[in-house]
mmCIF file of N, CA, C and O in Angstrom:
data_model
loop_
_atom_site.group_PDB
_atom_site.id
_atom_site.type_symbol
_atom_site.label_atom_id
_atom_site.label_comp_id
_atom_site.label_asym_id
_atom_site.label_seq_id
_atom_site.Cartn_x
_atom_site.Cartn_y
_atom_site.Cartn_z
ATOM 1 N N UNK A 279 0.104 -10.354 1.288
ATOM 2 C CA UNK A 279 0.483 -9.384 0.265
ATOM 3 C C UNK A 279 1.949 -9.046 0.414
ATOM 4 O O UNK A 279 2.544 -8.861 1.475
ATOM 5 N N UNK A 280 2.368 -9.003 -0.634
ATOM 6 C CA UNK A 280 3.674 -8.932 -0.618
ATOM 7 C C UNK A 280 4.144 -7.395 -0.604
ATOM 8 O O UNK A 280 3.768 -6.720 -1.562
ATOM 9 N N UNK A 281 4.904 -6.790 0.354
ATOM 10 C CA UNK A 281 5.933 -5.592 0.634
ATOM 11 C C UNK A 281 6.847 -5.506 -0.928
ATOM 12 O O UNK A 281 7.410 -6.469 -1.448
ATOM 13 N N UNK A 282 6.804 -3.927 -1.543
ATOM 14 C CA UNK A 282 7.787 -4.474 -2.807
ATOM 15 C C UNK A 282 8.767 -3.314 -2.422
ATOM 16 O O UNK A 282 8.661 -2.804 -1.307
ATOM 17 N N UNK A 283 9.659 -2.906 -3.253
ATOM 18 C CA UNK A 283 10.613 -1.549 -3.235
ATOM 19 C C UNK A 283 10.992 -1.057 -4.758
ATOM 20 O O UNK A 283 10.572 -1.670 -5.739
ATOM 21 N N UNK A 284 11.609 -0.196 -4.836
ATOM 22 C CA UNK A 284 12.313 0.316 -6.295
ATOM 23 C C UNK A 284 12.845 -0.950 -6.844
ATOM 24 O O UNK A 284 12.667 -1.149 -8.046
ATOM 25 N N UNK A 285 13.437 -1.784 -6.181
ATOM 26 C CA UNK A 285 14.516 -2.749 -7.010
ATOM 27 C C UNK A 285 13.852 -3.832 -7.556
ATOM 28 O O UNK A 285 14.417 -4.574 -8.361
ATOM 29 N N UNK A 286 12.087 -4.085 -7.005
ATOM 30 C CA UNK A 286 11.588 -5.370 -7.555
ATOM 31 C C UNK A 286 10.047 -4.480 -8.181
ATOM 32 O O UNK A 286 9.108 -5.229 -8.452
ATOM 33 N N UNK A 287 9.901 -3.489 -8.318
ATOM 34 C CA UNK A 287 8.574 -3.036 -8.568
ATOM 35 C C UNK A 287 8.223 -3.232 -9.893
ATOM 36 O O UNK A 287 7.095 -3.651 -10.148
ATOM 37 N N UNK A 288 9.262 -2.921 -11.045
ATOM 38 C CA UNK A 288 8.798 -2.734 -12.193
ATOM 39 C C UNK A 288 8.388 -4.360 -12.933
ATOM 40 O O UNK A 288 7.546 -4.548 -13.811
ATOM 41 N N UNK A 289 9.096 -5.200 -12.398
ATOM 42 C CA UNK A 289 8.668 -6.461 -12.276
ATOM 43 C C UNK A 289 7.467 -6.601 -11.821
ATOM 44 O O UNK A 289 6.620 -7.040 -12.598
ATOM 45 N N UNK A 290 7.155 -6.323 -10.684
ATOM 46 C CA UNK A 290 6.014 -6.711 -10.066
ATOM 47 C C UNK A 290 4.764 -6.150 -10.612
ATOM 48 O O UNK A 290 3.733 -6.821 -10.566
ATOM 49 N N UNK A 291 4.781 -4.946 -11.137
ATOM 50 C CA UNK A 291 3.904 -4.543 -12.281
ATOM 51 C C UNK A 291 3.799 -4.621 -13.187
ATOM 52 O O UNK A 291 2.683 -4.213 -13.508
ATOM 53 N N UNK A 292 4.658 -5.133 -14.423
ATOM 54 C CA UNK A 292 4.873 -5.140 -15.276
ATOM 55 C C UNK A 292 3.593 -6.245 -16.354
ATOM 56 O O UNK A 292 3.487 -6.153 -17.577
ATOM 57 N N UNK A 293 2.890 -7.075 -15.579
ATOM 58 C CA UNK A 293 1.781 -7.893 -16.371
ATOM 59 C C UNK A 293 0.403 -8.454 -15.417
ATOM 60 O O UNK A 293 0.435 -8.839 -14.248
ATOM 61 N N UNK A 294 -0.472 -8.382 -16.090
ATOM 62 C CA UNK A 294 -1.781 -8.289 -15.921
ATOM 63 C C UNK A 294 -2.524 -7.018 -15.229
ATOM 64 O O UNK A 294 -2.538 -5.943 -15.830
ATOM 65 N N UNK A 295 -2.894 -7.102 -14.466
ATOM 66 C CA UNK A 295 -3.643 -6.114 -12.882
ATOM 67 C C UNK A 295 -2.910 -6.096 -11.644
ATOM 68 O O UNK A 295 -2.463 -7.150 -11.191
ATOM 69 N N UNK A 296 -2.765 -5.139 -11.130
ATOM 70 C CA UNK A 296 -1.856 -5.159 -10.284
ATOM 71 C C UNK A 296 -2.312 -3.898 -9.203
ATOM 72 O O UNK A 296 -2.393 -2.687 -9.406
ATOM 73 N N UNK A 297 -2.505 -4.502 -8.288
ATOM 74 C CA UNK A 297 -3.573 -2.952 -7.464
ATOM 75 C C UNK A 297 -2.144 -2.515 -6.584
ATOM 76 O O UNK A 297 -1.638 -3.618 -6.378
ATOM 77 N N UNK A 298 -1.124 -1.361 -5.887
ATOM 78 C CA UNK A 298 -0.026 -1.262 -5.379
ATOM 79 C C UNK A 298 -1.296 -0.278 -4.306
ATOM 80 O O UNK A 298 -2.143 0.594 -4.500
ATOM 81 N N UNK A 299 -0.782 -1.043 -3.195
ATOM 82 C CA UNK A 299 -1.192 -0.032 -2.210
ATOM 83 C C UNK A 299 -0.146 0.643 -1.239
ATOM 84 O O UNK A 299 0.333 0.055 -0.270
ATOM 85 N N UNK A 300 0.180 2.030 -1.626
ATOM 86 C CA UNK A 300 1.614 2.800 -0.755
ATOM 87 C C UNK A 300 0.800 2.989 0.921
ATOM 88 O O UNK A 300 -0.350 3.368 1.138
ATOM 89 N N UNK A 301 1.533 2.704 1.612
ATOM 90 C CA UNK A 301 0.682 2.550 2.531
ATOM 91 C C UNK A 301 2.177 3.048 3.995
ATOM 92 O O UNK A 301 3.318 2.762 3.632
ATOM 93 N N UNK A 302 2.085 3.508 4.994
ATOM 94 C CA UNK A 302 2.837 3.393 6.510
ATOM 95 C C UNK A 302 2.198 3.053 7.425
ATOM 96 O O UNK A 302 0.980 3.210 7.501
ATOM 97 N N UNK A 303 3.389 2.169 8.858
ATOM 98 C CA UNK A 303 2.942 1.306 9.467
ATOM 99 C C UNK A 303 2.076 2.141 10.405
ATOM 100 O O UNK A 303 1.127 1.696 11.052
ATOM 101 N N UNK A 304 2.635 3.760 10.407
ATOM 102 C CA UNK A 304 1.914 4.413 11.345
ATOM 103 C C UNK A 304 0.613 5.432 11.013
ATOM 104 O O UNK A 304 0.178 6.486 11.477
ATOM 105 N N UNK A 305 0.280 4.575 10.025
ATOM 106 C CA UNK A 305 -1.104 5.058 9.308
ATOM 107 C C UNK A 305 -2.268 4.481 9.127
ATOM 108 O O UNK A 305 -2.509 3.618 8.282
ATOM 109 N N UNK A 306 -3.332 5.130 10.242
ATOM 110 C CA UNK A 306 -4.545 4.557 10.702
ATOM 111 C C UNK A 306 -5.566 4.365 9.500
ATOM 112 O O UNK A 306 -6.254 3.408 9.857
ATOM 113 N N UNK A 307 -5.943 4.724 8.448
ATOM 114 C CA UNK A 307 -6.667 4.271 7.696
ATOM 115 C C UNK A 307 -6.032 3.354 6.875
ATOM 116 O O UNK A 307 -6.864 2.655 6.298
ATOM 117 N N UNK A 308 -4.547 2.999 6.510
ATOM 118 C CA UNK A 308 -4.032 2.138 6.070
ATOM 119 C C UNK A 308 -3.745 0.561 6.728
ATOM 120 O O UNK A 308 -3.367 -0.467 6.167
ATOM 121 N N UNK A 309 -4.233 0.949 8.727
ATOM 122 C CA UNK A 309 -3.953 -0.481 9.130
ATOM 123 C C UNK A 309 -5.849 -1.082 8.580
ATOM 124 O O UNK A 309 -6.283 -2.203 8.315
ATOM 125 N N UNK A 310 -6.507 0.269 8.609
ATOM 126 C CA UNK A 310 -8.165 -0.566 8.457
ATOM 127 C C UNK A 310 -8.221 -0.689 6.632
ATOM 128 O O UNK A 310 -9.249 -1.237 6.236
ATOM 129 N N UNK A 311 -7.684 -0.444 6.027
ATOM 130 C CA UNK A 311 -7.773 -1.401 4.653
ATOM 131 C C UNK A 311 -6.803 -2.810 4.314
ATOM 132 O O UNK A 311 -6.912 -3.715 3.487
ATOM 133 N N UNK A 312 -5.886 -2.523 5.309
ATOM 134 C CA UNK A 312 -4.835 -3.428 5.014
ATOM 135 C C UNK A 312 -5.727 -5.287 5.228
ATOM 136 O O UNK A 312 -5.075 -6.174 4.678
ATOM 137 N N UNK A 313 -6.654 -5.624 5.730
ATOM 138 C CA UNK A 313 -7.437 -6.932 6.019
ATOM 139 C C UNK A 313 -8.591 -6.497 5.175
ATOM 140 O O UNK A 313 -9.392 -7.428 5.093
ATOM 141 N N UNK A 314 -8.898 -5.673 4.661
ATOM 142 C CA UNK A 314 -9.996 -5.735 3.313
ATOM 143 C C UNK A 314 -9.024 -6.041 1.937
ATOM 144 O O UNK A 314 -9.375 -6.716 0.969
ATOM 145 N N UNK A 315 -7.691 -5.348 2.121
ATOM 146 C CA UNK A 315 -7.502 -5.916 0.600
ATOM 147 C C UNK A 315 -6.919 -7.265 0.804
ATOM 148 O O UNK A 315 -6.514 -7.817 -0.219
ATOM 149 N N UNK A 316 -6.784 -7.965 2.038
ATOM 150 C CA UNK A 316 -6.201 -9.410 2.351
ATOM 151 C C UNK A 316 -7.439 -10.130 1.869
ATOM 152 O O UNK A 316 -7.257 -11.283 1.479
ATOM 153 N N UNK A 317 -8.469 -9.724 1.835
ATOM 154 C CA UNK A 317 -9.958 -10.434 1.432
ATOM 155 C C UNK A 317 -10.127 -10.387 0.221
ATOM 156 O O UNK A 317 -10.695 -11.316 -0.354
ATOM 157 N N UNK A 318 -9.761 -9.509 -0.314
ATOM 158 C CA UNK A 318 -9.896 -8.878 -2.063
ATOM 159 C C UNK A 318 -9.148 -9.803 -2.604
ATOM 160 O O UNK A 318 -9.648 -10.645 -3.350
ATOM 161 N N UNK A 319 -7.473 -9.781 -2.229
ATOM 162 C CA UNK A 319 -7.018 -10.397 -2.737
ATOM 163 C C UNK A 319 -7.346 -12.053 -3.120
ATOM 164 O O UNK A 319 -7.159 -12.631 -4.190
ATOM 165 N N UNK A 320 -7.827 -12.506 -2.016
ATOM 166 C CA UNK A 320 -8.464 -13.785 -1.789
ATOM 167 C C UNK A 320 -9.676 -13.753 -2.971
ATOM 168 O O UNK A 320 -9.662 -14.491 -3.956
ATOM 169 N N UNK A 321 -10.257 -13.200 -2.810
ATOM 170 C CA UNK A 321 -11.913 -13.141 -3.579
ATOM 171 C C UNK A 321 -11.246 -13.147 -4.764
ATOM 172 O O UNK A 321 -11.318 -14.166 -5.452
ATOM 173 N N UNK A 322 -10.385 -11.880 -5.275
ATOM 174 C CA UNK A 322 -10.222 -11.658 -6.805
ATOM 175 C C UNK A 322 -8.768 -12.259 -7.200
ATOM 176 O O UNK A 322 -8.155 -11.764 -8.146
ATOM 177 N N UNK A 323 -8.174 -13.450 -6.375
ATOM 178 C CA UNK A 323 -7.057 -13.797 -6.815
ATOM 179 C C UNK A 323 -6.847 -14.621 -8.502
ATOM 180 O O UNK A 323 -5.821 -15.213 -8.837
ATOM 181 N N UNK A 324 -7.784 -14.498 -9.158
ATOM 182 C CA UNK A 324 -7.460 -14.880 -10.616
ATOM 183 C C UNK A 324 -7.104 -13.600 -11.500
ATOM 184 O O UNK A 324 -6.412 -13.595 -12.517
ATOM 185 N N UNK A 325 -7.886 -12.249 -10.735
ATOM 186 C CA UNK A 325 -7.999 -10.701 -11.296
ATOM 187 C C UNK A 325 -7.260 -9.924 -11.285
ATOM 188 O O UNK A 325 -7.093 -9.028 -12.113
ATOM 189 N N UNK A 326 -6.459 -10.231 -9.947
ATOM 190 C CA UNK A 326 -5.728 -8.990 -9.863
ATOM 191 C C UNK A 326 -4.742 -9.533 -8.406
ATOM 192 O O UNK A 326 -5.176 -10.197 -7.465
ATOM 193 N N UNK A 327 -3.344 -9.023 -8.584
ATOM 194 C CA UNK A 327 -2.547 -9.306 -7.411
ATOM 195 C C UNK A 327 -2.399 -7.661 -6.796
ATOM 196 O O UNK A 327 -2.362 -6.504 -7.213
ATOM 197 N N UNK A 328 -2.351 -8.355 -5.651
ATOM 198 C CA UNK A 328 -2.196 -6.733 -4.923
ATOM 199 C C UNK A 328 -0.919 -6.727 -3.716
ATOM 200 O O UNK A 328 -0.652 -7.611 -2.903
ATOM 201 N N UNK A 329 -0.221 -5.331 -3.939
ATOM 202 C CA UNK A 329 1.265 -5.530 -3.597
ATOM 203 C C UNK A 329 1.556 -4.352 -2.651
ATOM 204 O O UNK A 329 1.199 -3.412 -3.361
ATOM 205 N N UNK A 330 1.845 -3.983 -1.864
ATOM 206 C CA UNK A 330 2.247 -3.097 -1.083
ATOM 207 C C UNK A 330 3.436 -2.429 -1.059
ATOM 208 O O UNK A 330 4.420 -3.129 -0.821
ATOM 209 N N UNK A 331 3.703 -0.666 -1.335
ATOM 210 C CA UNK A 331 5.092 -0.326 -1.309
ATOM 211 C C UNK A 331 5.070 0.734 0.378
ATOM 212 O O UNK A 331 4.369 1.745 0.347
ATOM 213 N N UNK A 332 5.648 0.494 1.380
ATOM 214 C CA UNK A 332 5.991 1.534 2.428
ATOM 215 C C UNK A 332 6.793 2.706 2.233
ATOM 216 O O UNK A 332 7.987 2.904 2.008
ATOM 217 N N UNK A 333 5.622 3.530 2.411
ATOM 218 C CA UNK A 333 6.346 4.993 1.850
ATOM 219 C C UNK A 333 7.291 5.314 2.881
ATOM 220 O O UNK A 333 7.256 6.543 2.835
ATOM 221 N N UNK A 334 8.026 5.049 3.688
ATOM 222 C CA UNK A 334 8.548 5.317 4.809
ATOM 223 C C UNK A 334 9.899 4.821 4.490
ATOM 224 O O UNK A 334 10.908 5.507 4.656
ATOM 225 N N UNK A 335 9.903 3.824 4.108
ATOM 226 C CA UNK A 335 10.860 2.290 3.545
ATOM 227 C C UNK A 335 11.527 3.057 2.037
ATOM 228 O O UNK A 335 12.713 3.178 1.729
ATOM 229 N N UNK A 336 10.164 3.548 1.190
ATOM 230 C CA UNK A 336 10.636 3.710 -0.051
ATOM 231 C C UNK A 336 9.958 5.149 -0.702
ATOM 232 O O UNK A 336 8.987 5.212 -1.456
ATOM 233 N N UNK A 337 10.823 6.335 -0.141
ATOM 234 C CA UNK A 337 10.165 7.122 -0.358
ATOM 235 C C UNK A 337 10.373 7.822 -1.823
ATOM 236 O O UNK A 337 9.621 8.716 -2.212
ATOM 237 N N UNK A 338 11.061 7.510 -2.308
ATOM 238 C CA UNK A 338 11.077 7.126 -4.186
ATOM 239 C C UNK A 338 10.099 6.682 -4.944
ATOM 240 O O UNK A 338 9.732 7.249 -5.973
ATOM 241 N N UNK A 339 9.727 5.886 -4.594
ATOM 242 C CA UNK A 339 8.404 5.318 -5.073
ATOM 243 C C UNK A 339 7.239 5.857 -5.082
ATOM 244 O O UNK A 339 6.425 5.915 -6.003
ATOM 245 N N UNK A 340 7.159 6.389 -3.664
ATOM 246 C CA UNK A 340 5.793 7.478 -3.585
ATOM 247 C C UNK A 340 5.957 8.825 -4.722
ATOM 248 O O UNK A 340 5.135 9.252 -5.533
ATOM 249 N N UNK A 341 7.382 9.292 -4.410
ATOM 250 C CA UNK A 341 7.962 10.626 -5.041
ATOM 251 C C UNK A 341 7.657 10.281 -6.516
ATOM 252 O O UNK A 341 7.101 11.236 -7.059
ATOM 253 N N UNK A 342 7.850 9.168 -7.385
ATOM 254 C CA UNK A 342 7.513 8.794 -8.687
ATOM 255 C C UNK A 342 6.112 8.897 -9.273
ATOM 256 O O UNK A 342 5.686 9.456 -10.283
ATOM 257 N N UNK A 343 5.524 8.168 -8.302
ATOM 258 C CA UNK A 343 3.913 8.350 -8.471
ATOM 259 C C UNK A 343 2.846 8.925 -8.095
ATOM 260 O O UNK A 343 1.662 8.623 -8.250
ATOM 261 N N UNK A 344 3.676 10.331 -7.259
ATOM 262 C CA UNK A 344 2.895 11.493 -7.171
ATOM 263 C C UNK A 344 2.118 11.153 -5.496
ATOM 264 O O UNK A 344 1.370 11.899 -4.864
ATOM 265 N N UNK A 345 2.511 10.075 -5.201
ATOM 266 C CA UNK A 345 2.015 10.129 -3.787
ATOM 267 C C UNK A 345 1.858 10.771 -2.806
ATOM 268 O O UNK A 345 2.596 10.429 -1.882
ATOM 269 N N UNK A 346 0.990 11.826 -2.542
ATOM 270 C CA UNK A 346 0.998 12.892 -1.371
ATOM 271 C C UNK A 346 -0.023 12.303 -0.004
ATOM 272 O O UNK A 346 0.225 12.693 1.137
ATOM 273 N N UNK A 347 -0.813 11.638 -0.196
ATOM 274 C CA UNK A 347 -1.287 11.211 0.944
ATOM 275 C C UNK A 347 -1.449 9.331 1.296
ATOM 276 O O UNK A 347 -0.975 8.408 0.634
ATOM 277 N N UNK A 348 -1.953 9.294 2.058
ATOM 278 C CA UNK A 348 -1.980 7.544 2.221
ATOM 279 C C UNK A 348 -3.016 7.028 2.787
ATOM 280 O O UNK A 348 -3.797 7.785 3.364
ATOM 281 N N UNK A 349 -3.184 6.055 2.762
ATOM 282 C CA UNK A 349 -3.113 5.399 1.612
ATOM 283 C C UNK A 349 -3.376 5.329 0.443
ATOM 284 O O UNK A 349 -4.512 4.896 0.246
ATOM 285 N N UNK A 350 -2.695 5.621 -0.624
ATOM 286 C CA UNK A 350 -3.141 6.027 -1.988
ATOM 287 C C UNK A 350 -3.244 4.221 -2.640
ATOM 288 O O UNK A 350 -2.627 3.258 -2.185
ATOM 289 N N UNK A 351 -3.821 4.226 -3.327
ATOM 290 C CA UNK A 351 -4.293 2.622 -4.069
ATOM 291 C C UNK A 351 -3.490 3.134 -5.708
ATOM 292 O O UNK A 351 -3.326 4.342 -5.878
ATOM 293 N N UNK A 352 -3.233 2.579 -6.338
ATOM 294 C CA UNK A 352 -2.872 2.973 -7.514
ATOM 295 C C UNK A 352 -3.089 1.319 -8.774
ATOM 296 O O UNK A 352 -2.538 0.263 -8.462
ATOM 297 N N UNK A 353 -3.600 1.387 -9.563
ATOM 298 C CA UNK A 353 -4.282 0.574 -10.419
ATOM 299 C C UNK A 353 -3.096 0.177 -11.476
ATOM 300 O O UNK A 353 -3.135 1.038 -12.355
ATOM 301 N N UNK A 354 -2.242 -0.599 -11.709
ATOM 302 C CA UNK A 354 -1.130 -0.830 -13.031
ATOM 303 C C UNK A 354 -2.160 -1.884 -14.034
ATOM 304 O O UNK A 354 -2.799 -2.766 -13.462
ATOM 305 N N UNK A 355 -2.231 -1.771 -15.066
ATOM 306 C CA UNK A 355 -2.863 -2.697 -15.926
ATOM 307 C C UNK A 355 -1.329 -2.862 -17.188
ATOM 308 O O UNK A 355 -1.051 -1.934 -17.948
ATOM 309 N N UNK A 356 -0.644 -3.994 -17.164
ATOM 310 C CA UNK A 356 0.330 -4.363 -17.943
ATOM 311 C C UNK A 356 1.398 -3.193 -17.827
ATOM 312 O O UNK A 356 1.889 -2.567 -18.767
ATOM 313 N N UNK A 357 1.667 -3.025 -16.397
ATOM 314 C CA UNK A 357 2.765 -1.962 -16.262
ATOM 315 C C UNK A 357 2.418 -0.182 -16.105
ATOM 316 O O UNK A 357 2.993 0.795 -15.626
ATOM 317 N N UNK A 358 1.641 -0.353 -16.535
ATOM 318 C CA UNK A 358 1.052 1.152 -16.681
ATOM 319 C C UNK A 358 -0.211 1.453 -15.798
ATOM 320 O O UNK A 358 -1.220 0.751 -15.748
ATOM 321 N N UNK A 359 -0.015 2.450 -15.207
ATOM 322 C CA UNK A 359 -0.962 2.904 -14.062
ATOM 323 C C UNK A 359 -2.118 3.637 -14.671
ATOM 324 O O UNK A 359 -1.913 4.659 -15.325
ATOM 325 N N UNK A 360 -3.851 2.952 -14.406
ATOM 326 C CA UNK A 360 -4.600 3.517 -15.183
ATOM 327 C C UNK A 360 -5.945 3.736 -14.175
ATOM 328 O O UNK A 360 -7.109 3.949 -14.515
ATOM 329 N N UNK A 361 -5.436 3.621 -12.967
ATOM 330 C CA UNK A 361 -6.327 4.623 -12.106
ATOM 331 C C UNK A 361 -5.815 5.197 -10.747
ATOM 332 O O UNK A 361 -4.585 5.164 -10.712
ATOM 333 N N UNK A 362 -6.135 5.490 -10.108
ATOM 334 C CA UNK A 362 -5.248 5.799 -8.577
ATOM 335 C C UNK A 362 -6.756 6.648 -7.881
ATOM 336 O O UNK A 362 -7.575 7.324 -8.505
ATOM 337 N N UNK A 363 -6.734 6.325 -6.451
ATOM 338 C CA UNK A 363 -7.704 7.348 -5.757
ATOM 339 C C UNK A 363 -6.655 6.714 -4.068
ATOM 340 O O UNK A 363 -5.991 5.716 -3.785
ATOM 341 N N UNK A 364 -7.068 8.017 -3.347
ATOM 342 C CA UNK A 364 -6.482 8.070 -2.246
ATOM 343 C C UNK A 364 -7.621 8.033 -0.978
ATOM 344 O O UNK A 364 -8.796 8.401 -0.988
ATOM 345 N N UNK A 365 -6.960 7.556 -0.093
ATOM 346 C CA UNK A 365 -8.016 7.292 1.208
ATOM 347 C C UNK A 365 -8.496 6.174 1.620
ATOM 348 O O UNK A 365 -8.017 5.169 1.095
ATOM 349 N N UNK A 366 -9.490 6.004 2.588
ATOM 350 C CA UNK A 366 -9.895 4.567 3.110
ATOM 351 C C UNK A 366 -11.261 4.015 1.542
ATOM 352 O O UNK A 366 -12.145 4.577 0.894
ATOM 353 N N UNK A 367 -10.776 2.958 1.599
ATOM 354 C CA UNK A 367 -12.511 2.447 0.734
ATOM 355 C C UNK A 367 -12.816 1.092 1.362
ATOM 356 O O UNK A 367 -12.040 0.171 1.615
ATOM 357 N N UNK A 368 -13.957 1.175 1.529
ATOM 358 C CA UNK A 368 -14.623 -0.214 2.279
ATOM 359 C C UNK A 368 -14.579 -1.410 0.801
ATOM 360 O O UNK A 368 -14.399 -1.177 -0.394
ATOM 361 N N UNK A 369 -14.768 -2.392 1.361
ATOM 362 C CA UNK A 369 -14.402 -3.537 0.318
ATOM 363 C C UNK A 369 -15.140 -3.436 -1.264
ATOM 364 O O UNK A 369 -14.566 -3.458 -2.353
ATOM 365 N N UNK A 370 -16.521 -3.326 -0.990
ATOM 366 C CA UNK A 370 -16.795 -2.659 -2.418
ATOM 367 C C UNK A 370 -16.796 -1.904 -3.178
ATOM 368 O O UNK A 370 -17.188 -1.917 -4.345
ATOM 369 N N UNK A 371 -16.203 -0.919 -2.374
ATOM 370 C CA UNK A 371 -15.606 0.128 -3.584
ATOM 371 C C UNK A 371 -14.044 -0.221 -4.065
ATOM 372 O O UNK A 371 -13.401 0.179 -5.036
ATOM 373 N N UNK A 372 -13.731 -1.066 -3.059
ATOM 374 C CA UNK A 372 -12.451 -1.662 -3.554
ATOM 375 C C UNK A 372 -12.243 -2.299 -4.903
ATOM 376 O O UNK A 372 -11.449 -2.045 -5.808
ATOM 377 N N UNK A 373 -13.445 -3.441 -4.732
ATOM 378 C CA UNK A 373 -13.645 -4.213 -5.732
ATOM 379 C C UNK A 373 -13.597 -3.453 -6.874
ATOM 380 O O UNK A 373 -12.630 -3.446 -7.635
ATOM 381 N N UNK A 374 -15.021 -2.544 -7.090
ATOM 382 C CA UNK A 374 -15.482 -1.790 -7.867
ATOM 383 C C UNK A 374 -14.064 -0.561 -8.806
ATOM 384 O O UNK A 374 -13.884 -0.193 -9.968
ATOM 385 N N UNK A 375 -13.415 -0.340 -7.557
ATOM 386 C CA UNK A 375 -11.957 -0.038 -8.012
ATOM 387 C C UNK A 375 -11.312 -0.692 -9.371
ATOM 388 O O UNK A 375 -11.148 -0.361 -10.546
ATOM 389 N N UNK A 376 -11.013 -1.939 -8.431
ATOM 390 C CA UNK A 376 -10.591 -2.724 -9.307
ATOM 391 C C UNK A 376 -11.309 -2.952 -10.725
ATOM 392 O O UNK A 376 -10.901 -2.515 -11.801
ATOM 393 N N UNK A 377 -12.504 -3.754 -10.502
ATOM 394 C CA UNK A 377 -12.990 -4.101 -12.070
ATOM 395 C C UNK A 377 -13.018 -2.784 -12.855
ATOM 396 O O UNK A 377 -12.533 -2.771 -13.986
ATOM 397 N N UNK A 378 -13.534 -1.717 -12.344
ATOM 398 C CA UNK A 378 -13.619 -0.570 -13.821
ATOM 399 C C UNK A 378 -12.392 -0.117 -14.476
ATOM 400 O O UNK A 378 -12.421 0.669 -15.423
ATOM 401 N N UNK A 379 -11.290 -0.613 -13.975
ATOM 402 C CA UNK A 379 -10.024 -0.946 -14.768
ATOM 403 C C UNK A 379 -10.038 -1.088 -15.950
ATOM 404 O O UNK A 379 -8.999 -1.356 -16.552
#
């Protein structure tokens, strides 16, 4: 999964599904989703790309999208963010995340 920042994000969201997970390195429920959405991505790689911004790295980004805790997941469908929930989710609610998009 690719690390993004302010300077490549709006690109990187800008078409199809796009799951952004804001996430820090020193954040324990973010190292235990970080190898479920490496699986997701795998499983649902025709559905949806999933991209990582470090709130630590880019704290603009969080500040934009209202990010107060972490790991927050946030849902872009053609640029536009049309779900967000915060916290750990085990892989099927991940999924489930995703498709009710």
């Amino acid at each position: 999964m690719e690390v993004v920042n302010k300077n490549n994000f709006n690109d990187k969201v800008k078409d199809g599904v796009v799951l952004v997970d804001f996430y820090a390195d020193w954040c324990g429920p973010c190292k235990m989703i970080a190898p479920i959405l490496k699986d997701v991505q795998e499983e649902l790689r025709e559905e949806v790309t999933i991209i990582k911004v470090d709130v630590d790295a880019d704290g603009e980004l969080a500040q934009r999208f209202d990010v107060m805790s972490i790991p927050t997941m946030i849902l872009f469908k053609d640029g536009k963010p049309v779900n967000r929930r915060a916290g750990f989710m085990p892989k099927p609610e991940v999924i489930k995340f995703i498709k009710g998009a």
